[in-house]
PDB file of N, CA and C in Angstrom:
ATOM      1  N   UNK X  14      13.056  -8.330 -23.287  1.00  0.00           N
ATOM      2  CA  UNK X  14      11.886  -7.744 -23.931  1.00  0.00           C
ATOM      3  C   UNK X  14      11.319  -8.765 -24.909  1.00  0.00           C
ATOM      4  N   UNK X  15      10.027  -8.950 -24.887  1.00  0.00           N
ATOM      5  CA  UNK X  15       9.346  -9.914 -25.743  1.00  0.00           C
ATOM      6  C   UNK X  15       8.470  -9.204 -26.766  1.00  0.00           C
ATOM      7  N   UNK X  16       8.167  -9.911 -27.841  1.00  0.00           N
ATOM      8  CA  UNK X  16       7.235  -9.407 -28.847  1.00  0.00           C
ATOM      9  C   UNK X  16       5.874 -10.046 -28.619  1.00  0.00           C
ATOM     10  N   UNK X  17       4.824  -9.235 -28.759  1.00  0.00           N
ATOM     11  CA  UNK X  17       3.452  -9.706 -28.584  1.00  0.00           C
ATOM     12  C   UNK X  17       2.598  -9.223 -29.742  1.00  0.00           C
ATOM     13  N   UNK X  18       1.622 -10.040 -30.110  1.00  0.00           N
ATOM     14  CA  UNK X  18       0.598  -9.627 -31.061  1.00  0.00           C
ATOM     15  C   UNK X  18      -0.678  -9.357 -30.297  1.00  0.00           C
ATOM     16  N   UNK X  19      -1.304  -8.246 -30.601  1.00  0.00           N
ATOM     17  CA  UNK X  19      -2.647  -7.945 -30.117  1.00  0.00           C
ATOM     18  C   UNK X  19      -3.563  -8.236 -31.300  1.00  0.00           C
ATOM     19  N   UNK X  20      -4.330  -9.311 -31.197  1.00  0.00           N
ATOM     20  CA  UNK X  20      -5.200  -9.763 -32.281  1.00  0.00           C
ATOM     21  C   UNK X  20      -6.612  -9.266 -32.021  1.00  0.00           C
ATOM     22  N   UNK X  21      -7.113  -8.409 -32.885  1.00  0.00           N
ATOM     23  CA  UNK X  21      -8.418  -7.808 -32.700  1.00  0.00           C
ATOM     24  C   UNK X  21      -9.498  -8.617 -33.391  1.00  0.00           C
ATOM     25  N   UNK X  22     -10.576  -8.855 -32.641  1.00  0.00           N
ATOM     26  CA  UNK X  22     -11.726  -9.599 -33.141  1.00  0.00           C
ATOM     27  C   UNK X  22     -12.874  -8.625 -33.425  1.00  0.00           C
ATOM     28  N   UNK X  23     -13.673  -8.960 -34.393  1.00  0.00           N
ATOM     29  CA  UNK X  23     -14.828  -8.148 -34.774  1.00  0.00           C
ATOM     30  C   UNK X  23     -16.070  -8.696 -34.067  1.00  0.00           C
ATOM     31  N   UNK X  24     -16.086  -8.545 -32.727  1.00  0.00           N
ATOM     32  CA  UNK X  24     -17.201  -9.105 -31.970  1.00  0.00           C
ATOM     33  C   UNK X  24     -17.872  -8.093 -31.043  1.00  0.00           C
ATOM     34  N   UNK X  25     -17.541  -6.829 -31.202  1.00  0.00           N
ATOM     35  CA  UNK X  25     -18.204  -5.784 -30.418  1.00  0.00           C
ATOM     36  C   UNK X  25     -19.505  -5.385 -31.133  1.00  0.00           C
ATOM     37  N   UNK X  26     -20.472  -4.882 -30.386  1.00  0.00           N
ATOM     38  CA  UNK X  26     -21.698  -4.403 -31.018  1.00  0.00           C
ATOM     39  C   UNK X  26     -21.389  -3.313 -32.054  1.00  0.00           C
ATOM     40  N   UNK X  27     -22.106  -3.339 -33.171  1.00  0.00           N
ATOM     41  CA  UNK X  27     -21.848  -2.405 -34.274  1.00  0.00           C
ATOM     42  C   UNK X  27     -21.888  -0.952 -33.830  1.00  0.00           C
ATOM     43  N   UNK X  28     -22.853  -0.597 -32.996  1.00  0.00           N
ATOM     44  CA  UNK X  28     -22.958   0.792 -32.532  1.00  0.00           C
ATOM     45  C   UNK X  28     -21.723   1.196 -31.726  1.00  0.00           C
ATOM     46  N   UNK X  29     -21.239   0.317 -30.886  1.00  0.00           N
ATOM     47  CA  UNK X  29     -20.051   0.607 -30.080  1.00  0.00           C
ATOM     48  C   UNK X  29     -18.814   0.714 -30.964  1.00  0.00           C
ATOM     49  N   UNK X  30     -18.700  -0.153 -31.973  1.00  0.00           N
ATOM     50  CA  UNK X  30     -17.563  -0.078 -32.906  1.00  0.00           C
ATOM     51  C   UNK X  30     -17.542   1.272 -33.605  1.00  0.00           C
ATOM     52  N   UNK X  31     -18.710   1.712 -34.085  1.00  0.00           N
ATOM     53  CA  UNK X  31     -18.787   3.002 -34.770  1.00  0.00           C
ATOM     54  C   UNK X  31     -18.431   4.147 -33.832  1.00  0.00           C
ATOM     55  N   UNK X  32     -18.847   4.056 -32.596  1.00  0.00           N
ATOM     56  CA  UNK X  32     -18.579   5.098 -31.613  1.00  0.00           C
ATOM     57  C   UNK X  32     -17.073   5.258 -31.353  1.00  0.00           C
ATOM     58  N   UNK X  33     -16.318   4.164 -31.417  1.00  0.00           N
ATOM     59  CA  UNK X  33     -14.888   4.204 -31.086  1.00  0.00           C
ATOM     60  C   UNK X  33     -13.975   4.243 -32.306  1.00  0.00           C
ATOM     61  N   UNK X  34     -14.515   4.131 -33.497  1.00  0.00           N
ATOM     62  CA  UNK X  34     -13.715   4.083 -34.723  1.00  0.00           C
ATOM     63  C   UNK X  34     -12.801   5.301 -34.879  1.00  0.00           C
ATOM     64  N   UNK X  35     -13.288   6.463 -34.526  1.00  0.00           N
ATOM     65  CA  UNK X  35     -12.516   7.697 -34.705  1.00  0.00           C
ATOM     66  C   UNK X  35     -11.327   7.807 -33.756  1.00  0.00           C
ATOM     67  N   UNK X  36     -11.234   6.917 -32.777  1.00  0.00           N
ATOM     68  CA  UNK X  36     -10.129   7.011 -31.817  1.00  0.00           C
ATOM     69  C   UNK X  36      -8.878   6.248 -32.251  1.00  0.00           C
ATOM     70  N   UNK X  37      -8.904   5.600 -33.436  1.00  0.00           N
ATOM     71  CA  UNK X  37      -7.709   4.889 -33.902  1.00  0.00           C
ATOM     72  C   UNK X  37      -6.479   5.784 -34.039  1.00  0.00           C
ATOM     73  N   UNK X  38      -6.563   6.955 -34.668  1.00  0.00           N
ATOM     74  CA  UNK X  38      -5.347   7.779 -34.802  1.00  0.00           C
ATOM     75  C   UNK X  38      -4.709   8.131 -33.454  1.00  0.00           C
ATOM     76  N   UNK X  39      -5.506   8.506 -32.476  1.00  0.00           N
ATOM     77  CA  UNK X  39      -4.954   8.855 -31.160  1.00  0.00           C
ATOM     78  C   UNK X  39      -4.346   7.633 -30.479  1.00  0.00           C
ATOM     79  N   UNK X  40      -5.010   6.481 -30.605  1.00  0.00           N
ATOM     80  CA  UNK X  40      -4.487   5.260 -29.994  1.00  0.00           C
ATOM     81  C   UNK X  40      -3.157   4.867 -30.635  1.00  0.00           C
ATOM     82  N   UNK X  41      -3.091   4.887 -31.969  1.00  0.00           N
ATOM     83  CA  UNK X  41      -1.843   4.537 -32.648  1.00  0.00           C
ATOM     84  C   UNK X  41      -0.734   5.531 -32.329  1.00  0.00           C
ATOM     85  N   UNK X  42      -1.078   6.800 -32.185  1.00  0.00           N
ATOM     86  CA  UNK X  42      -0.079   7.804 -31.798  1.00  0.00           C
ATOM     87  C   UNK X  42       0.475   7.488 -30.403  1.00  0.00           C
ATOM     88  N   UNK X  43      -0.385   7.054 -29.490  1.00  0.00           N
ATOM     89  CA  UNK X  43       0.088   6.717 -28.138  1.00  0.00           C
ATOM     90  C   UNK X  43       0.987   5.481 -28.171  1.00  0.00           C
ATOM     91  N   UNK X  44       0.673   4.518 -29.031  1.00  0.00           N
ATOM     92  CA  UNK X  44       1.556   3.353 -29.166  1.00  0.00           C
ATOM     93  C   UNK X  44       2.918   3.762 -29.716  1.00  0.00           C
ATOM     94  N   UNK X  45       2.906   4.609 -30.737  1.00  0.00           N
ATOM     95  CA  UNK X  45       4.179   5.078 -31.315  1.00  0.00           C
ATOM     96  C   UNK X  45       4.994   5.836 -30.277  1.00  0.00           C
ATOM     97  N   UNK X  46       4.337   6.663 -29.492  1.00  0.00           N
ATOM     98  CA  UNK X  46       5.021   7.450 -28.465  1.00  0.00           C
ATOM     99  C   UNK X  46       5.630   6.560 -27.381  1.00  0.00           C
ATOM    100  N   UNK X  47       5.082   5.378 -27.175  1.00  0.00           N
ATOM    101  CA  UNK X  47       5.603   4.465 -26.156  1.00  0.00           C
ATOM    102  C   UNK X  47       6.965   3.895 -26.551  1.00  0.00           C
ATOM    103  N   UNK X  48       7.280   3.940 -27.840  1.00  0.00           N
ATOM    104  CA  UNK X  48       8.519   3.347 -28.320  1.00  0.00           C
ATOM    105  C   UNK X  48       8.469   1.828 -28.385  1.00  0.00           C
ATOM    106  N   UNK X  49       7.308   1.244 -28.152  1.00  0.00           N
ATOM    107  CA  UNK X  49       7.163  -0.213 -28.118  1.00  0.00           C
ATOM    108  C   UNK X  49       6.337  -0.757 -29.284  1.00  0.00           C
ATOM    109  N   UNK X  50       5.884   0.128 -30.159  1.00  0.00           N
ATOM    110  CA  UNK X  50       5.022  -0.259 -31.277  1.00  0.00           C
ATOM    111  C   UNK X  50       5.878  -0.765 -32.428  1.00  0.00           C
ATOM    112  N   UNK X  51       5.552  -1.949 -32.940  1.00  0.00           N
ATOM    113  CA  UNK X  51       6.318  -2.565 -34.018  1.00  0.00           C
ATOM    114  C   UNK X  51       5.534  -2.680 -35.316  1.00  0.00           C
ATOM    115  N   UNK X  52       4.294  -2.165 -35.357  1.00  0.00           N
ATOM    116  CA  UNK X  52       3.509  -2.213 -36.577  1.00  0.00           C
ATOM    117  C   UNK X  52       2.198  -2.948 -36.390  1.00  0.00           C
ATOM    118  N   UNK X  53       1.452  -3.046 -37.465  1.00  0.00           N
ATOM    119  CA  UNK X  53       0.175  -3.720 -37.420  1.00  0.00           C
ATOM    120  C   UNK X  53      -0.578  -3.490 -38.708  1.00  0.00           C
ATOM    121  N   UNK X  54      -1.746  -4.106 -38.808  1.00  0.00           N
ATOM    122  CA  UNK X  54      -2.528  -3.985 -40.024  1.00  0.00           C
ATOM    123  C   UNK X  54      -3.917  -4.545 -39.805  1.00  0.00           C
ATOM    124  N   UNK X  55      -4.824  -4.124 -40.661  1.00  0.00           N
ATOM    125  CA  UNK X  55      -6.110  -4.808 -40.766  1.00  0.00           C
ATOM    126  C   UNK X  55      -5.834  -6.141 -41.449  1.00  0.00           C
ATOM    127  N   UNK X  56      -6.736  -7.092 -41.273  1.00  0.00           N
ATOM    128  CA  UNK X  56      -6.597  -8.405 -41.907  1.00  0.00           C
ATOM    129  C   UNK X  56      -7.830  -8.641 -42.769  1.00  0.00           C
ATOM    130  N   UNK X  57      -7.607  -8.927 -44.032  1.00  0.00           N
ATOM    131  CA  UNK X  57      -8.704  -9.189 -44.948  1.00  0.00           C
ATOM    132  C   UNK X  57      -9.068 -10.660 -45.015  1.00  0.00           C
ATOM    133  N   UNK X  58      -9.863 -11.008 -45.986  1.00  0.00           N
ATOM    134  CA  UNK X  58     -10.273 -12.392 -46.181  1.00  0.00           C
ATOM    135  C   UNK X  58      -9.127 -13.260 -46.651  1.00  0.00           C
ATOM    136  N   UNK X  59      -9.326 -14.547 -46.627  1.00  0.00           N
ATOM    137  CA  UNK X  59      -8.288 -15.476 -47.057  1.00  0.00           C
ATOM    138  C   UNK X  59      -8.809 -16.894 -47.052  1.00  0.00           C
ATOM    139  N   UNK X  60      -7.906 -17.824 -46.958  1.00  0.00           N
ATOM    140  CA  UNK X  60      -8.274 -19.242 -46.923  1.00  0.00           C
ATOM    141  C   UNK X  60      -7.439 -19.960 -45.881  1.00  0.00           C
ATOM    142  N   UNK X  61      -7.898 -21.130 -45.478  1.00  0.00           N
ATOM    143  CA  UNK X  61      -7.101 -22.063 -44.693  1.00  0.00           C
ATOM    144  C   UNK X  61      -6.719 -23.176 -45.654  1.00  0.00           C
ATOM    145  N   UNK X  62      -5.493 -23.636 -45.584  1.00  0.00           N
ATOM    146  CA  UNK X  62      -5.040 -24.686 -46.491  1.00  0.00           C
ATOM    147  C   UNK X  62      -4.161 -25.671 -45.742  1.00  0.00           C
ATOM    148  N   UNK X  63      -4.198 -26.895 -46.176  1.00  0.00           N
ATOM    149  CA  UNK X  63      -3.242 -27.889 -45.716  1.00  0.00           C
ATOM    150  C   UNK X  63      -2.953 -28.837 -46.870  1.00  0.00           C
ATOM    151  N   UNK X  64      -1.962 -29.653 -46.705  1.00  0.00           N
ATOM    152  CA  UNK X  64      -1.495 -30.524 -47.782  1.00  0.00           C
ATOM    153  C   UNK X  64      -2.578 -31.462 -48.290  1.00  0.00           C
ATOM    154  N   UNK X  65      -3.454 -31.932 -47.410  1.00  0.00           N
ATOM    155  CA  UNK X  65      -4.491 -32.883 -47.803  1.00  0.00           C
ATOM    156  C   UNK X  65      -5.708 -32.222 -48.442  1.00  0.00           C
ATOM    157  N   UNK X  66      -5.731 -30.893 -48.476  1.00  0.00           N
ATOM    158  CA  UNK X  66      -6.839 -30.188 -49.097  1.00  0.00           C
ATOM    159  C   UNK X  66      -8.087 -30.112 -48.248  1.00  0.00           C
ATOM    160  N   UNK X  67      -8.024 -30.592 -47.019  1.00  0.00           N
ATOM    161  CA  UNK X  67      -9.165 -30.548 -46.116  1.00  0.00           C
ATOM    162  C   UNK X  67      -8.802 -29.610 -44.968  1.00  0.00           C
ATOM    163  N   UNK X  68      -9.265 -28.400 -45.053  1.00  0.00           N
ATOM    164  CA  UNK X  68      -8.943 -27.413 -44.020  1.00  0.00           C
ATOM    165  C   UNK X  68     -10.214 -26.728 -43.579  1.00  0.00           C
ATOM    166  N   UNK X  69     -10.200 -26.240 -42.364  1.00  0.00           N
ATOM    167  CA  UNK X  69     -11.353 -25.531 -41.836  1.00  0.00           C
ATOM    168  C   UNK X  69     -11.495 -24.150 -42.425  1.00  0.00           C
ATOM    169  N   UNK X  70     -12.511 -23.480 -41.991  1.00  0.00           N
ATOM    170  CA  UNK X  70     -12.767 -22.115 -42.440  1.00  0.00           C
ATOM    171  C   UNK X  70     -11.864 -21.130 -41.692  1.00  0.00           C
ATOM    172  N   UNK X  71     -11.578 -20.003 -42.313  1.00  0.00           N
ATOM    173  CA  UNK X  71     -10.809 -18.975 -41.625  1.00  0.00           C
ATOM    174  C   UNK X  71     -11.669 -18.382 -40.511  1.00  0.00           C
ATOM    175  N   UNK X  72     -11.020 -17.771 -39.550  1.00  0.00           N
ATOM    176  CA  UNK X  72     -11.720 -17.116 -38.457  1.00  0.00           C
ATOM    177  C   UNK X  72     -12.122 -15.726 -38.933  1.00  0.00           C
ATOM    178  N   UNK X  73     -13.364 -15.561 -39.309  1.00  0.00           N
ATOM    179  CA  UNK X  73     -13.852 -14.288 -39.853  1.00  0.00           C
ATOM    180  C   UNK X  73     -13.790 -13.161 -38.828  1.00  0.00           C
ATOM    181  N   UNK X  74     -13.842 -13.506 -37.548  1.00  0.00           N
ATOM    182  CA  UNK X  74     -13.852 -12.470 -36.521  1.00  0.00           C
ATOM    183  C   UNK X  74     -12.498 -11.811 -36.329  1.00  0.00           C
ATOM    184  N   UNK X  75     -11.421 -12.423 -36.779  1.00  0.00           N
ATOM    185  CA  UNK X  75     -10.092 -11.844 -36.653  1.00  0.00           C
ATOM    186  C   UNK X  75      -9.927 -10.791 -37.739  1.00  0.00           C
ATOM    187  N   UNK X  76      -9.806  -9.519 -37.333  1.00  0.00           N
ATOM    188  CA  UNK X  76      -9.830  -8.433 -38.321  1.00  0.00           C
ATOM    189  C   UNK X  76      -8.584  -7.546 -38.330  1.00  0.00           C
ATOM    190  N   UNK X  77      -7.679  -7.741 -37.385  1.00  0.00           N
ATOM    191  CA  UNK X  77      -6.485  -6.917 -37.375  1.00  0.00           C
ATOM    192  C   UNK X  77      -5.515  -7.339 -36.297  1.00  0.00           C
ATOM    193  N   UNK X  78      -4.295  -6.803 -36.405  1.00  0.00           N
ATOM    194  CA  UNK X  78      -3.286  -7.093 -35.393  1.00  0.00           C
ATOM    195  C   UNK X  78      -2.392  -5.880 -35.183  1.00  0.00           C
ATOM    196  N   UNK X  79      -1.790  -5.834 -34.006  1.00  0.00           N
ATOM    197  CA  UNK X  79      -0.763  -4.866 -33.679  1.00  0.00           C
ATOM    198  C   UNK X  79       0.384  -5.643 -33.057  1.00  0.00           C
ATOM    199  N   UNK X  80       1.606  -5.271 -33.349  1.00  0.00           N
ATOM    200  CA  UNK X  80       2.768  -5.916 -32.742  1.00  0.00           C
ATOM    201  C   UNK X  80       3.422  -4.909 -31.800  1.00  0.00           C
ATOM    202  N   UNK X  81       3.639  -5.343 -30.559  1.00  0.00           N
ATOM    203  CA  UNK X  81       4.243  -4.480 -29.545  1.00  0.00           C
ATOM    204  C   UNK X  81       5.352  -5.247 -28.829  1.00  0.00           C
ATOM    205  N   UNK X  82       6.246  -4.506 -28.193  1.00  0.00           N
ATOM    206  CA  UNK X  82       7.285  -5.095 -27.349  1.00  0.00           C
ATOM    207  C   UNK X  82       6.940  -4.791 -25.899  1.00  0.00           C
ATOM    208  N   UNK X  83       7.102  -5.790 -25.039  1.00  0.00           N
ATOM    209  CA  UNK X  83       6.815  -5.615 -23.616  1.00  0.00           C
ATOM    210  C   UNK X  83       7.629  -6.622 -22.810  1.00  0.00           C
ATOM    211  N   UNK X  84       7.790  -6.337 -21.528  1.00  0.00           N
ATOM    212  CA  UNK X  84       8.563  -7.197 -20.650  1.00  0.00           C
ATOM    213  C   UNK X  84       7.839  -8.503 -20.329  1.00  0.00           C
ATOM    214  N   UNK X  85       6.514  -8.481 -20.348  1.00  0.00           N
ATOM    215  CA  UNK X  85       5.739  -9.654 -19.949  1.00  0.00           C
ATOM    216  C   UNK X  85       4.332  -9.545 -20.530  1.00  0.00           C
ATOM    217  N   UNK X  86       3.572 -10.609 -20.372  1.00  0.00           N
ATOM    218  CA  UNK X  86       2.175 -10.596 -20.802  1.00  0.00           C
ATOM    219  C   UNK X  86       1.395  -9.524 -20.050  1.00  0.00           C
ATOM    220  N   UNK X  87       1.659  -9.398 -18.758  1.00  0.00           N
ATOM    221  CA  UNK X  87       0.978  -8.361 -17.976  1.00  0.00           C
ATOM    222  C   UNK X  87       1.340  -6.962 -18.473  1.00  0.00           C
ATOM    223  N   UNK X  88       2.599  -6.769 -18.849  1.00  0.00           N
ATOM    224  CA  UNK X  88       3.005  -5.469 -19.390  1.00  0.00           C
ATOM    225  C   UNK X  88       2.336  -5.214 -20.740  1.00  0.00           C
ATOM    226  N   UNK X  89       2.157  -6.255 -21.545  1.00  0.00           N
ATOM    227  CA  UNK X  89       1.490  -6.106 -22.846  1.00  0.00           C
ATOM    228  C   UNK X  89       0.024  -5.722 -22.655  1.00  0.00           C
ATOM    229  N   UNK X  90      -0.588  -6.184 -21.564  1.00  0.00           N
ATOM    230  CA  UNK X  90      -1.986  -5.824 -21.263  1.00  0.00           C
ATOM    231  C   UNK X  90      -2.164  -4.314 -21.105  1.00  0.00           C
ATOM    232  N   UNK X  91      -1.109  -3.631 -20.745  1.00  0.00           N
ATOM    233  CA  UNK X  91      -1.195  -2.182 -20.527  1.00  0.00           C
ATOM    234  C   UNK X  91      -1.443  -1.425 -21.827  1.00  0.00           C
ATOM    235  N   UNK X  92      -1.307  -2.118 -22.966  1.00  0.00           N
ATOM    236  CA  UNK X  92      -1.601  -1.489 -24.257  1.00  0.00           C
ATOM    237  C   UNK X  92      -3.079  -1.589 -24.623  1.00  0.00           C
ATOM    238  N   UNK X  93      -3.891  -2.258 -23.804  1.00  0.00           N
ATOM    239  CA  UNK X  93      -5.320  -2.413 -24.111  1.00  0.00           C
ATOM    240  C   UNK X  93      -6.135  -1.134 -23.917  1.00  0.00           C
ATOM    241  N   UNK X  94      -5.965  -0.404 -22.810  1.00  0.00           N
ATOM    242  CA  UNK X  94      -6.772   0.813 -22.657  1.00  0.00           C
ATOM    243  C   UNK X  94      -6.553   1.780 -23.824  1.00  0.00           C
ATOM    244  N   UNK X  95      -7.635   2.249 -24.386  1.00  0.00           N
ATOM    245  CA  UNK X  95      -7.574   3.145 -25.538  1.00  0.00           C
ATOM    246  C   UNK X  95      -7.719   2.423 -26.864  1.00  0.00           C
ATOM    247  N   UNK X  96      -7.477   1.101 -26.884  1.00  0.00           N
ATOM    248  CA  UNK X  96      -7.642   0.343 -28.120  1.00  0.00           C
ATOM    249  C   UNK X  96      -9.118   0.388 -28.496  1.00  0.00           C
ATOM    250  N   UNK X  97      -9.462   0.888 -29.680  1.00  0.00           N
ATOM    251  CA  UNK X  97     -10.868   1.043 -30.045  1.00  0.00           C
ATOM    252  C   UNK X  97     -11.685  -0.246 -29.990  1.00  0.00           C
ATOM    253  N   UNK X  98     -11.101  -1.369 -30.337  1.00  0.00           N
ATOM    254  CA  UNK X  98     -11.828  -2.643 -30.265  1.00  0.00           C
ATOM    255  C   UNK X  98     -12.120  -2.983 -28.811  1.00  0.00           C
ATOM    256  N   UNK X  99     -11.108  -2.877 -27.967  1.00  0.00           N
ATOM    257  CA  UNK X  99     -11.246  -3.144 -26.541  1.00  0.00           C
ATOM    258  C   UNK X  99     -12.263  -2.204 -25.901  1.00  0.00           C
ATOM    259  N   UNK X 100     -12.159  -0.914 -26.214  1.00  0.00           N
ATOM    260  CA  UNK X 100     -13.051   0.089 -25.626  1.00  0.00           C
ATOM    261  C   UNK X 100     -14.501  -0.098 -26.079  1.00  0.00           C
ATOM    262  N   UNK X 101     -14.684  -0.688 -27.260  1.00  0.00           N
ATOM    263  CA  UNK X 101     -16.044  -0.934 -27.765  1.00  0.00           C
ATOM    264  C   UNK X 101     -16.641  -2.213 -27.177  1.00  0.00           C
ATOM    265  N   UNK X 102     -15.862  -2.919 -26.353  1.00  0.00           N
ATOM    266  CA  UNK X 102     -16.349  -4.155 -25.755  1.00  0.00           C
ATOM    267  C   UNK X 102     -15.981  -5.392 -26.547  1.00  0.00           C
ATOM    268  N   UNK X 103     -15.119  -5.226 -27.550  1.00  0.00           N
ATOM    269  CA  UNK X 103     -14.682  -6.368 -28.351  1.00  0.00           C
ATOM    270  C   UNK X 103     -13.510  -7.088 -27.717  1.00  0.00           C
ATOM    271  N   UNK X 104     -13.154  -8.204 -28.311  1.00  0.00           N
ATOM    272  CA  UNK X 104     -12.068  -9.042 -27.818  1.00  0.00           C
ATOM    273  C   UNK X 104     -10.750  -8.649 -28.455  1.00  0.00           C
ATOM    274  N   UNK X 105      -9.720  -8.536 -27.637  1.00  0.00           N
ATOM    275  CA  UNK X 105      -8.349  -8.386 -28.112  1.00  0.00           C
ATOM    276  C   UNK X 105      -7.544  -9.518 -27.489  1.00  0.00           C
ATOM    277  N   UNK X 106      -7.096 -10.399 -28.329  1.00  0.00           N
ATOM    278  CA  UNK X 106      -6.316 -11.567 -27.895  1.00  0.00           C
ATOM    279  C   UNK X 106      -4.845 -11.161 -27.876  1.00  0.00           C
ATOM    280  N   UNK X 107      -4.136 -11.461 -26.809  1.00  0.00           N
ATOM    281  CA  UNK X 107      -2.707 -11.135 -26.728  1.00  0.00           C
ATOM    282  C   UNK X 107      -1.930 -12.439 -26.798  1.00  0.00           C
ATOM    283  N   UNK X 108      -0.999 -12.496 -27.757  1.00  0.00           N
ATOM    284  CA  UNK X 108      -0.188 -13.691 -27.940  1.00  0.00           C
ATOM    285  C   UNK X 108       1.288 -13.323 -27.992  1.00  0.00           C
ATOM    286  N   UNK X 109       2.099 -14.080 -27.273  1.00  0.00           N
ATOM    287  CA  UNK X 109       3.546 -13.875 -27.312  1.00  0.00           C
ATOM    288  C   UNK X 109       4.113 -14.510 -28.578  1.00  0.00           C
ATOM    289  N   UNK X 110       5.084 -13.849 -29.174  1.00  0.00           N
ATOM    290  CA  UNK X 110       5.814 -14.411 -30.318  1.00  0.00           C
ATOM    291  C   UNK X 110       7.106 -15.007 -29.748  1.00  0.00           C
ATOM    292  N   UNK X 111       7.169 -16.331 -29.605  1.00  0.00           N
ATOM    293  CA  UNK X 111       8.347 -16.956 -29.012  1.00  0.00           C
ATOM    294  C   UNK X 111       9.585 -16.756 -29.880  1.00  0.00           C
ATOM    295  N   UNK X 112      10.684 -16.667 -29.227  1.00  0.00           N
ATOM    296  CA  UNK X 112      11.958 -16.575 -29.962  1.00  0.00           C
ATOM    297  C   UNK X 112      12.532 -17.971 -30.073  1.00  0.00           C
ATOM    298  N   UNK X 113      13.030 -18.280 -31.251  1.00  0.00           N
ATOM    299  CA  UNK X 113      13.585 -19.638 -31.435  1.00  0.00           C
ATOM    300  C   UNK X 113      15.089 -19.646 -31.277  1.00  0.00           C
TER     301      UNK X 113
END
């Protein structure tokens, strides 16, 4: 079983985002019921930093994440239906958290 992050971007049309906003509680309940939900949060503003003091800008479109467990990347994709960002036409990036 692997850990994956579902990284939500704020790139859906505003009207579509508003239309799907109320579906977060039901979507999160379905994730909890799956037994594969490991948590998540909205992401606020911040900074990019490096030792030399020359860093790029933060990615403003990245607005939240969910952590799930799944057997594979394809299995993690099964958590997309019902996700309010995905349903509104926004981007949800799925990334594996490698084990060291």
